[in-house]
């Protein structure tokens, strides 16, 4: 199974051009796709409805969208009916296989007084794969404050690790006359974490590295797929400043539950893609 994570920056690439076609082309072959910075009603891309457009670009895929930030823009009367236009900013998951349940997890945040701070979220999708049910999360963490990212990671890990105890999107489903979704243990966290390797936030997610043993598999620590798959070069990057292309950072990750780690085949970054200021991260599980 091939997973791809891509912060698409509202569809605007390194060259400043809006082009969803090249983004879709760089994601061909992925079985599950996690997208971040997916918008509706944003002036920078002509108020495009990106969830609908990506659904059209991947017509055979199931999809869910979680707009963590949702604001009213304006209203108009059309044929006697009020039409509201909204600005939405969030994460999307597309899958070859049915998405049985999903939740929008709103991550902790604090009000800023001088910097942009949108409500961030994680879109959780329970997918029925050929190997059984699996949880996939499309995640976008705060871009300014390490303290805020640490709080968000703690909250996110609690949701991922204690999923069975919480019951996911629905339990006791028979009262509503529907089938209850499965409660899978396996999960993969994909997205833009806005943190660099071995930063305090990274260690909050994956645990600190032991000088002799490295990082051992533990039930309470998600595993960095790219690191486990063969290490990450010191000059690895997943983001590039469009105005100063020599400024690069590694900000995007795929973290696996410990139970999935033995099935990991590979992980890589596609730095040839130019559809965003970020680059797609791929993870393959056998």
mmCIF file of C-alpha atoms in Angstrom, residues 28 32 36 42 45 56 63-64 80 93 98 106 110 132 135 155 166 171 207 213 247 259:
data_model
loop_
_atom_site.group_PDB
_atom_site.id
_atom_site.type_symbol
_atom_site.label_atom_id
_atom_site.label_comp_id
_atom_site.label_asym_id
_atom_site.label_seq_id
_atom_site.Cartn_x
_atom_site.Cartn_y
_atom_site.Cartn_z
ATOM 1 C CA UNK A 28 -0.510 9.222 -9.247
ATOM 2 C CA UNK A 32 -4.237 6.837 0.081
ATOM 3 C CA UNK A 36 -3.073 19.812 3.861
ATOM 4 C CA UNK A 42 -9.801 31.648 -0.613
ATOM 5 C CA UNK A 45 -6.744 30.729 -5.725
ATOM 6 C CA UNK A 56 -13.019 15.388 -9.762
ATOM 7 C CA UNK A 63 -12.731 11.205 0.199
ATOM 8 C CA UNK A 64 -13.391 13.226 3.341
ATOM 9 C CA UNK A 80 -34.848 33.704 -3.978
ATOM 10 C CA UNK A 93 -7.993 12.281 2.795
ATOM 11 C CA UNK A 98 -14.039 2.954 1.319
ATOM 12 C CA UNK A 106 -9.568 20.220 16.506
ATOM 13 C CA UNK A 110 -3.988 29.863 21.825
ATOM 14 C CA UNK A 132 -7.864 -4.860 7.060
ATOM 15 C CA UNK A 135 -6.735 4.655 10.598
ATOM 16 C CA UNK A 155 -3.473 15.814 22.151
ATOM 17 C CA UNK A 166 -12.809 6.538 23.045
ATOM 18 C CA UNK A 171 -20.243 3.454 19.322
ATOM 19 C CA UNK A 207 10.586 9.826 21.900
ATOM 20 C CA UNK A 213 20.143 1.899 21.258
ATOM 21 C CA UNK A 247 16.319 28.006 2.409
ATOM 22 C CA UNK A 259 2.397 -2.445 15.083
#
